[in-house]
Tab-separated table of C-alpha atoms in Angstrom:
chain	number	residue	atom	x	y	z
A	1	MET	CA	147.878	64.284	151.114
A	2	SER	CA	146.869	61.087	151.138
A	3	GLN	CA	145.664	58.594	148.345
A	4	ILE	CA	143.336	55.363	148.224
A	5	ILE	CA	143.924	53.004	144.484
A	6	SER	CA	140.811	52.057	144.364
A	7	LYS	CA	138.230	49.998	142.039
A	8	LEU	CA	134.232	50.740	141.471
A	9	THR	CA	131.955	48.174	140.477
A	10	TYR	CA	128.608	49.132	139.176
A	11	GLN	CA	125.737	46.878	138.033
A	12	VAL	CA	121.708	46.410	137.647
A	13	ASN	CA	119.783	43.939	138.341
A	14	LEU	CA	117.034	43.838	135.611
A	15	PRO	CA	114.258	41.114	136.509
A	16	LYS	CA	112.798	38.697	133.344
A	17	SER	CA	115.688	39.307	131.039
A	18	LEU	CA	113.080	37.630	127.549
A	19	GLU	CA	110.836	41.357	129.042
A	20	ILE	CA	113.438	44.457	128.136
A	21	GLU	CA	112.884	46.523	126.036
A	22	ASP	CA	114.056	47.741	122.721
A	23	TYR	CA	117.064	49.393	124.937
A	24	TYR	CA	118.118	49.983	128.118
A	25	TYR	CA	120.455	53.343	130.096
A	26	SER	CA	120.717	52.508	133.493
A	27	PRO	CA	120.236	54.604	136.661
A	28	ILE	CA	123.383	57.957	136.046
A	29	PHE	CA	126.475	57.079	139.149
A	30	SER	CA	130.103	58.371	139.612
A	31	THR	CA	133.557	56.590	139.467
A	32	ASN	CA	134.355	60.092	141.567
A	33	ASN	CA	132.768	63.913	142.292
A	34	ASN	CA	133.831	64.690	138.578
A	35	MET	CA	133.279	61.735	136.331
A	36	PHE	CA	129.560	60.377	135.337
A	37	TRP	CA	128.318	57.824	133.442
A	38	GLN	CA	125.255	55.120	132.010
A	39	LEU	CA	124.697	52.178	130.640
A	40	LEU	CA	123.178	51.689	127.406
A	41	LEU	CA	121.853	47.476	126.368
A	42	GLN	CA	120.529	48.173	123.063
A	43	LEU	CA	119.019	45.508	121.032
A	44	GLU	CA	121.742	45.151	117.202
A	45	ASP	CA	119.106	47.274	114.988
A	46	ASN	CA	120.313	43.752	112.609
A	47	GLU	CA	118.272	40.715	110.645
A	48	ASP	CA	117.570	38.448	113.567
A	49	ASN	CA	117.044	41.048	116.039
A	50	ASP	CA	118.673	38.746	118.392
A	51	SER	CA	121.391	40.211	120.089
A	52	TYR	CA	122.431	42.882	122.435
A	53	GLY	CA	124.871	45.583	122.657
A	54	LEU	CA	126.601	46.382	125.550
A	55	PHE	CA	127.711	50.029	126.116
A	56	LEU	CA	129.681	52.548	128.776
A	57	GLN	CA	128.475	56.219	127.748
A	58	PRO	CA	130.446	59.019	129.750
A	59	VAL	CA	128.534	61.493	131.295
A	60	ALA	CA	129.887	64.709	129.778
A	61	GLY	CA	130.681	67.401	131.821
A	62	PRO	CA	129.775	71.119	130.469
A	63	ASP	CA	134.204	71.828	129.999
A	64	GLU	CA	134.867	68.466	129.080
A	65	VAL	CA	136.205	67.708	125.118
A	66	THR	CA	137.782	63.719	125.446
A	67	TRP	CA	138.293	61.255	127.694
A	68	ARG	CA	141.488	62.201	128.759
A	69	GLU	CA	141.068	62.293	132.055
A	70	ARG	CA	139.018	59.150	131.740
A	71	SER	CA	141.103	57.797	129.947
A	72	LYS	CA	143.267	57.392	132.985
A	73	LEU	CA	141.142	54.316	134.067
A	74	SER	CA	140.606	50.704	132.354
A	75	PHE	CA	137.123	49.334	131.843
A	76	LYS	CA	135.407	45.920	131.816
A	77	ILE	CA	131.439	45.673	131.245
A	78	PHE	CA	130.011	42.358	132.067
A	79	ILE	CA	126.397	40.879	132.025
A	80	LYS	CA	125.520	37.745	134.099
A	81	GLU	CA	121.427	36.150	134.418
A	82	ILE	CA	120.799	34.882	137.893
A	83	ARG	CA	118.429	31.928	136.124
A	84	ASN	CA	115.512	28.961	137.687
A	85	ASN	CA	117.909	27.025	140.540
A	86	ASN	CA	119.345	30.006	141.413
A	87	LYS	CA	122.868	29.667	139.935
A	88	THR	CA	124.597	32.734	138.218
A	89	ALA	CA	125.710	32.770	134.577
A	90	GLU	CA	128.336	34.214	133.203
A	91	LEU	CA	126.598	35.939	129.596
A	92	TYR	CA	130.101	37.768	128.744
A	93	ASN	CA	132.751	40.013	130.534
A	94	LYS	CA	135.663	41.877	128.332
A	95	SER	CA	137.616	45.386	129.407
A	96	PHE	CA	138.839	47.299	127.490
A	97	ILE	CA	140.757	51.038	127.690
A	98	VAL	CA	140.345	54.399	126.078
A	99	PRO	CA	142.709	56.822	124.552
A	100	PRO	CA	142.707	59.766	125.758
A	101	ASP	CA	142.011	61.652	122.334
A	102	THR	CA	138.618	60.160	121.118
A	103	PRO	CA	135.173	62.835	121.686
A	104	ILE	CA	133.779	63.157	124.368
A	105	GLY	CA	130.371	62.222	122.954
A	106	TYR	CA	131.436	58.374	121.696
A	107	ASP	CA	130.676	55.943	124.195
A	108	PHE	CA	132.156	52.253	123.988
A	109	GLY	CA	131.923	48.829	123.828
A	110	TYR	CA	130.745	46.202	122.493
A	111	HIS	CA	128.049	45.121	119.941
A	112	ASN	CA	126.265	41.809	119.343
A	113	VAL	CA	127.551	40.948	123.153
A	114	ILE	CA	124.602	38.155	124.447
A	115	LYS	CA	121.279	36.954	121.489
A	116	LYS	CA	118.396	36.973	123.415
A	117	SER	CA	117.455	33.177	122.656
A	118	SER	CA	120.097	32.324	125.364
A	119	LEU	CA	118.846	34.153	127.685
A	120	ARG	CA	116.210	32.596	129.983
A	121	ASN	CA	113.829	34.861	131.609
A	122	GLY	CA	116.080	34.299	134.596
A	123	GLU	CA	117.439	37.693	136.101
A	124	LEU	CA	119.820	39.627	133.572
A	125	ILE	CA	122.719	41.937	135.992
A	126	ILE	CA	124.573	44.699	133.081
A	127	GLY	CA	127.004	46.470	134.216
A	128	VAL	CA	131.218	47.416	134.147
A	129	ILE	CA	134.971	47.187	136.984
A	130	VAL	CA	136.353	50.968	136.491
A	131	ASN	CA	140.164	49.632	138.203
A	132	ASN	CA	142.713	52.843	138.722
A	133	ILE	CA	140.731	55.473	140.186
A	134	GLU	CA	141.123	58.064	143.031
A	135	TYR	CA	139.968	59.464	145.812
A	136	ASN	CA	140.865	61.903	148.345
A	137	GLU	CA	140.897	61.439	152.015
A	138	SER	CA	139.306	64.641	152.574
A	139	ASP	CA	138.366	68.061	149.902
A	140	ILE	CA	139.548	70.514	152.678
A	141	ARG	CA	143.029	68.787	153.934
A	142	LYS	CA	143.641	68.340	149.817
A	143	THR	CA	146.910	70.818	149.363
A	144	TYR	CA	147.380	73.366	145.478
A	145	TYR	CA	150.181	73.035	144.161
A	146	PRO	CA	150.126	76.227	141.630
A	147	GLU	CA	151.797	75.469	137.879
A	148	PRO	CA	155.769	76.637	138.347
A	149	ILE	CA	156.658	80.001	136.441
A	150	PRO	CA	159.092	78.404	133.777
A	151	LYS	CA	162.865	79.629	135.002
A	152	ASN	CA	163.472	81.565	131.556
A	153	LEU	CA	160.344	83.790	131.865
A	154	ILE	CA	161.558	84.868	135.704
A	155	GLU	CA	165.271	85.526	134.950
A	156	ALA	CA	163.570	87.873	132.034
A	157	TRP	CA	161.614	89.516	134.015
A	158	LYS	CA	164.703	90.255	137.170
A	159	GLU	CA	166.320	91.482	134.446
A	160	GLN	CA	163.845	94.139	133.505
A	161	LEU	CA	164.603	95.900	136.944
A	162	PHE	CA	167.969	97.057	135.591
A	163	ASP	CA	166.912	97.232	132.028
A	164	PHE	CA	164.999	101.477	131.484
A	165	ARG	CA	165.706	100.572	128.228
A	166	SER	CA	162.469	98.571	128.525
A	167	VAL	CA	160.354	98.153	125.109
A	168	ASP	CA	162.831	97.911	122.428
A	169	VAL	CA	161.319	96.285	119.810
A	170	GLU	CA	158.277	96.593	117.647
A	171	PHE	CA	156.593	93.622	115.167
A	172	ASP	CA	154.238	95.057	112.056
A	173	VAL	CA	152.122	92.468	112.184
A	174	GLN	CA	149.659	93.419	108.298
A	175	GLY	CA	150.109	96.474	109.009
A	176	GLU	CA	149.063	96.420	113.051
A	177	LYS	CA	152.700	97.436	115.815
A	178	PHE	CA	153.581	95.248	118.768
A	179	TYR	CA	155.830	96.069	121.152
A	180	ALA	CA	158.235	93.812	123.673
A	181	CYS	CA	161.081	93.815	124.642
A	182	SER	CA	164.152	91.866	123.382
A	183	SER	CA	165.214	90.399	126.484
A	184	ILE	CA	161.786	88.599	127.128
A	185	LEU	CA	161.797	88.164	124.128
A	186	SER	CA	165.513	86.662	123.936
A	187	LYS	CA	165.135	84.414	127.102
A	188	ARG	CA	161.424	82.697	125.773
A	189	SER	CA	162.323	81.474	122.385
A	190	GLU	CA	165.006	80.848	120.899
A	191	TYR	CA	164.389	81.616	117.671
A	192	PHE	CA	163.639	85.098	118.949
A	193	ALA	CA	167.898	85.229	120.592
A	194	LYS	CA	169.108	83.997	116.754
A	195	ILE	CA	167.506	87.003	115.423
A	196	LEU	CA	167.358	89.343	117.739
A	197	SER	CA	171.546	89.029	118.095
A	198	GLY	CA	172.146	89.146	114.284
A	199	HIS	CA	171.956	85.958	113.707
A	200	TRP	CA	169.878	85.683	111.525
A	201	SER	CA	168.377	87.836	108.941
A	202	GLU	CA	164.622	88.423	109.752
A	203	SER	CA	164.735	91.511	112.223
A	204	THR	CA	165.431	94.845	111.490
A	205	PHE	CA	168.201	96.499	113.060
A	206	LEU	CA	168.178	100.565	114.121
A	207	GLY	CA	171.926	101.601	114.333
A	208	GLN	CA	172.893	104.303	117.174
A	209	ASN	CA	172.920	106.158	114.587
A	210	GLU	CA	168.669	106.372	113.685
A	211	PRO	CA	166.978	108.364	114.853
A	212	SER	CA	164.588	107.256	117.795
A	213	ILE	CA	160.669	106.091	116.814
A	214	ASN	CA	157.602	108.285	119.034
A	215	CYS	CA	155.260	104.507	119.617
A	216	ASP	CA	151.796	104.016	120.897
A	217	ILE	CA	152.695	101.320	123.398
A	218	LYS	CA	150.033	98.024	122.057
A	219	PHE	CA	150.999	94.736	124.102
A	220	ILE	CA	153.286	96.936	127.292
A	221	ASN	CA	151.153	99.712	129.594
A	222	LYS	CA	152.795	102.892	128.803
A	223	SER	CA	151.815	103.901	132.372
A	224	ASN	CA	154.545	101.636	134.025
A	225	TYR	CA	157.469	103.037	132.416
A	226	PRO	CA	159.409	107.130	132.764
A	227	ASN	CA	159.264	109.015	128.911
A	228	ILE	CA	163.420	108.715	128.170
A	229	ASN	CA	164.957	112.009	125.845
A	230	LEU	CA	167.394	110.505	122.603
A	231	ASP	CA	170.354	111.042	125.966
A	232	GLY	CA	168.648	108.887	127.958
A	233	LYS	CA	167.226	111.472	130.924
A	234	ASN	CA	163.689	111.083	132.726
A	235	ASP	CA	160.916	113.100	131.353
A	236	ASP	CA	158.021	112.115	132.886
A	237	ASN	CA	156.299	115.706	130.977
A	238	ASP	CA	156.116	114.800	127.717
A	239	ASP	CA	153.598	113.334	127.246
A	240	ASN	CA	154.861	110.967	123.918
A	241	PRO	CA	156.865	108.618	125.258
A	242	ILE	CA	160.173	108.309	123.020
A	243	CYS	CA	160.762	105.094	122.770
A	244	GLN	CA	164.918	103.060	121.040
A	245	ILE	CA	163.411	100.344	118.772
A	246	LYS	CA	166.346	98.644	117.978
A	247	HIS	CA	165.015	96.310	115.600
A	248	ARG	CA	161.632	95.775	113.345
A	249	ILE	CA	160.075	92.372	112.422
A	250	LYS	CA	157.447	92.944	109.838
A	251	ILE	CA	155.181	89.459	110.182
A	252	SER	CA	152.698	88.719	107.144
A	253	GLU	CA	151.847	84.873	107.028
A	254	TYR	CA	150.020	86.241	110.825
A	255	ASP	CA	146.861	87.610	111.563
A	256	PRO	CA	147.814	90.235	114.756
A	257	ILE	CA	145.465	88.464	116.966
A	258	THR	CA	147.662	85.093	116.664
A	259	ILE	CA	151.177	87.079	117.138
A	260	SER	CA	149.370	89.200	120.628
A	261	ALA	CA	148.647	85.247	121.450
A	262	MET	CA	152.188	84.428	120.944
A	263	LEU	CA	152.938	88.020	122.784
A	264	GLU	CA	151.242	87.174	125.729
A	265	TYR	CA	152.180	83.749	125.968
A	266	LEU	CA	155.867	84.766	125.642
A	267	TYR	CA	154.998	87.245	128.479
A	268	THR	CA	153.109	85.754	130.420
A	269	ASN	CA	152.673	81.881	129.722
A	270	GLN	CA	149.274	82.283	129.594
A	271	ILE	CA	147.617	81.345	125.837
A	272	LYS	CA	144.223	83.167	124.716
A	273	TRP	CA	143.142	80.128	122.364
A	274	THR	CA	139.959	82.360	120.451
A	275	ASN	CA	139.788	85.152	119.382
A	276	LYS	CA	137.236	88.314	119.921
A	277	ASP	CA	134.559	86.555	118.193
A	278	ASN	CA	135.873	83.199	119.698
A	279	ASP	CA	136.351	81.364	116.601
A	280	SER	CA	139.277	78.881	118.375
A	281	ILE	CA	142.819	80.003	116.194
A	282	THR	CA	144.384	77.676	117.629
A	283	THR	CA	145.698	76.502	115.024
A	284	GLU	CA	147.671	79.502	113.921
A	285	LEU	CA	148.752	78.863	117.324
A	286	PHE	CA	151.087	75.182	117.355
A	287	ARG	CA	152.358	76.689	113.383
A	288	LEU	CA	153.621	79.407	114.061
A	289	ALA	CA	154.994	78.016	117.475
A	290	ASP	CA	156.278	75.062	115.364
A	291	GLN	CA	158.254	78.006	113.422
A	292	TYR	CA	159.504	80.204	116.460
A	293	LEU	CA	160.836	77.049	118.636
A	294	LEU	CA	157.740	77.444	120.745
A	295	SER	CA	158.404	74.218	122.359
A	296	ASP	CA	156.029	74.671	125.078
A	297	LEU	CA	153.311	76.909	124.039
A	298	ARG	CA	154.253	74.226	120.269
A	299	GLU	CA	152.573	71.180	122.733
A	300	ARG	CA	149.799	72.404	124.350
A	301	ALA	CA	148.700	74.132	120.775
A	302	LYS	CA	148.431	69.534	119.854
A	303	THR	CA	146.927	69.218	123.191
A	304	ARG	CA	144.804	71.157	122.408
A	305	ILE	CA	143.670	70.885	118.730
A	306	LEU	CA	142.479	67.394	120.060
A	307	GLU	CA	139.932	68.499	122.502
A	308	GLU	CA	138.898	71.032	119.709
A	309	LEU	CA	138.112	67.668	116.921
A	310	LYS	CA	135.254	67.934	115.668
A	311	ILE	CA	133.155	66.547	112.680
A	312	SER	CA	132.946	70.670	111.084
A	313	ASN	CA	137.247	70.594	111.469
A	314	VAL	CA	138.526	67.488	111.534
A	315	SER	CA	138.124	67.693	107.614
A	316	LYS	CA	140.376	70.660	107.638
A	317	ILE	CA	142.742	69.924	109.853
A	318	MET	CA	143.389	66.005	108.330
A	319	PHE	CA	144.062	67.318	104.239
A	320	ASP	CA	145.534	70.998	105.254
A	321	LEU	CA	147.636	70.395	109.182
A	322	VAL	CA	148.346	66.740	108.429
A	323	PRO	CA	150.661	66.374	106.484
A	324	LYS	CA	152.896	68.945	107.202
A	325	TYR	CA	152.877	68.071	111.115
A	326	GLY	CA	153.073	63.798	111.698
A	327	ASP	CA	152.807	64.285	115.641
A	328	LEU	CA	148.884	64.715	114.646
A	329	LYS	CA	148.398	62.258	112.511
A	330	GLU	CA	147.201	59.442	113.934
A	331	PRO	CA	144.706	60.652	116.767
A	332	VAL	CA	143.305	62.925	113.735
A	333	LEU	CA	142.741	60.126	111.532
A	334	ASN	CA	141.545	57.598	114.082
A	335	TYR	CA	138.640	60.549	114.479
A	336	MET	CA	137.806	61.348	111.083
A	337	ALA	CA	138.168	57.516	110.656
A	338	LYS	CA	135.616	56.417	113.401
A	339	ASN	CA	133.079	58.994	112.348
A	340	PHE	CA	133.825	59.038	108.470
A	341	GLU	CA	129.999	59.450	107.407
A	342	GLN	CA	129.023	62.084	109.788
A	343	VAL	CA	132.050	63.780	107.905
A	344	ASN	CA	131.309	63.381	105.111
A	345	ASP	CA	128.146	64.567	104.846
A	346	SER	CA	129.810	68.154	107.099
A	347	GLN	CA	130.585	71.420	105.254
A	348	GLU	CA	134.036	71.291	105.663
A	349	PHE	CA	134.588	67.684	104.005
A	350	LYS	CA	132.350	68.990	101.215
A	351	ASP	CA	134.648	72.747	100.452
A	352	ILE	CA	137.639	70.451	100.709
A	353	LEU	CA	136.486	67.951	97.814
A	354	ALA	CA	135.827	71.329	95.811
A	355	ASN	CA	139.223	72.749	95.964
A	356	LEU	CA	140.508	70.329	95.367
A	357	VAL	CA	144.246	71.714	93.799
A	358	ASP	CA	144.711	72.930	96.764
A	359	TYR	CA	144.724	68.990	98.421
A	360	PRO	CA	148.550	67.285	96.424
A	361	ASN	CA	147.154	64.612	99.110
A	362	TYR	CA	144.379	64.325	99.155
A	363	ASN	CA	143.621	60.747	96.846
A	364	VAL	CA	146.571	59.266	99.383
A	365	ILE	CA	145.134	60.640	102.879
A	366	LEU	CA	141.926	59.899	102.018
A	367	SER	CA	142.758	55.725	101.521
A	368	GLU	CA	144.240	55.613	104.536
A	369	ILE	CA	140.889	56.251	106.197
A	370	LEU	CA	138.850	54.737	104.451
A	371	THR	CA	141.889	51.629	105.951
A	372	GLU	CA	141.358	52.487	109.007
A	373	HIS	CA	137.155	52.659	108.679
A	374	PHE	CA	136.929	49.683	107.395
A	375	LYS	CA	139.421	48.044	110.128
A	376	ILE	CA	136.100	49.590	113.256
A	377	GLN	CA	133.853	49.200	110.916
A	378	LYS	CA	134.619	45.710	110.629
A	379	ALA	CA	135.333	45.313	114.376
A	380	TYR	CA	131.893	46.056	115.373
A	381	SER	CA	130.526	43.795	113.476
A	382	PHE	CA	131.453	41.010	114.768
């Protein structure tokens, strides 16, 4: 599959520049099959009412949350005017790039780019040059490369072919039980490898002389495994399977749905980001992954947190999560600073104000947010 790296120039010609309305939206255009855009020329709401701003707006798809894919492009917006002598005057041009964590509803461009009084009532041209566009020669010839299965997951499942004991770990999560195989957990997580080998003391090991436990398999489908008696022989006529539990791990700080999602990740490399009510559990999975040294899950959860940022949830993340995990600070701080007026009016921010005793770093964090907010306001005022 060959690809062409190219650029696209899109422009709109508007006759009689002095007769343009207070704002003008261009027709929607596309840089490829998945990304659509629109230009906005807007008369600024200031005292002299004499300046225009020019902005590039993403026309978001249903699954887009941030500018992540769009941020791979670079942009230059421009304004020109064809005047009476048929010569083109270049009035403005400026380049910019957009951070990948920027919310998809946030447009980019510049205020006060031209004065209305400087126009000659000629033909106004507004446009954008987009660089680094990838086009595929043919969707028909496109080759699909699936995401590779982690090597430790492959090795763990291979070992199961030769292990009749299968389930030997019991998780007690706030009274709810889950069952898993120590070989899978140990291969996929250094954390579990250590506690299941006895190097750490977070699990209870049951010796050979202790009785096996009748168990209702919740995570592993028990129909896939033969029933095992204490002597190790198969007993397919026994309707109540007996599992040789060697380790019990009790967890109280995470709820069952979060632990279930972690176990599913360890077994399949797939992640469920929401609970049964479709509420996000991303921040809990991030905390859990950090604690249990699951670096891949942590990175994927971090990316998801930034993609899910919105006015209604950023305050809790900023004041509760960011102080403990520094790598979240910059993108979350930037989002909150850019949208501080709306965030300040949100219910979540008001709830934090009502419970400041739970947020000891509130004053320091708020000071940083306001400093960044005023920097952004000052930049847009020019």
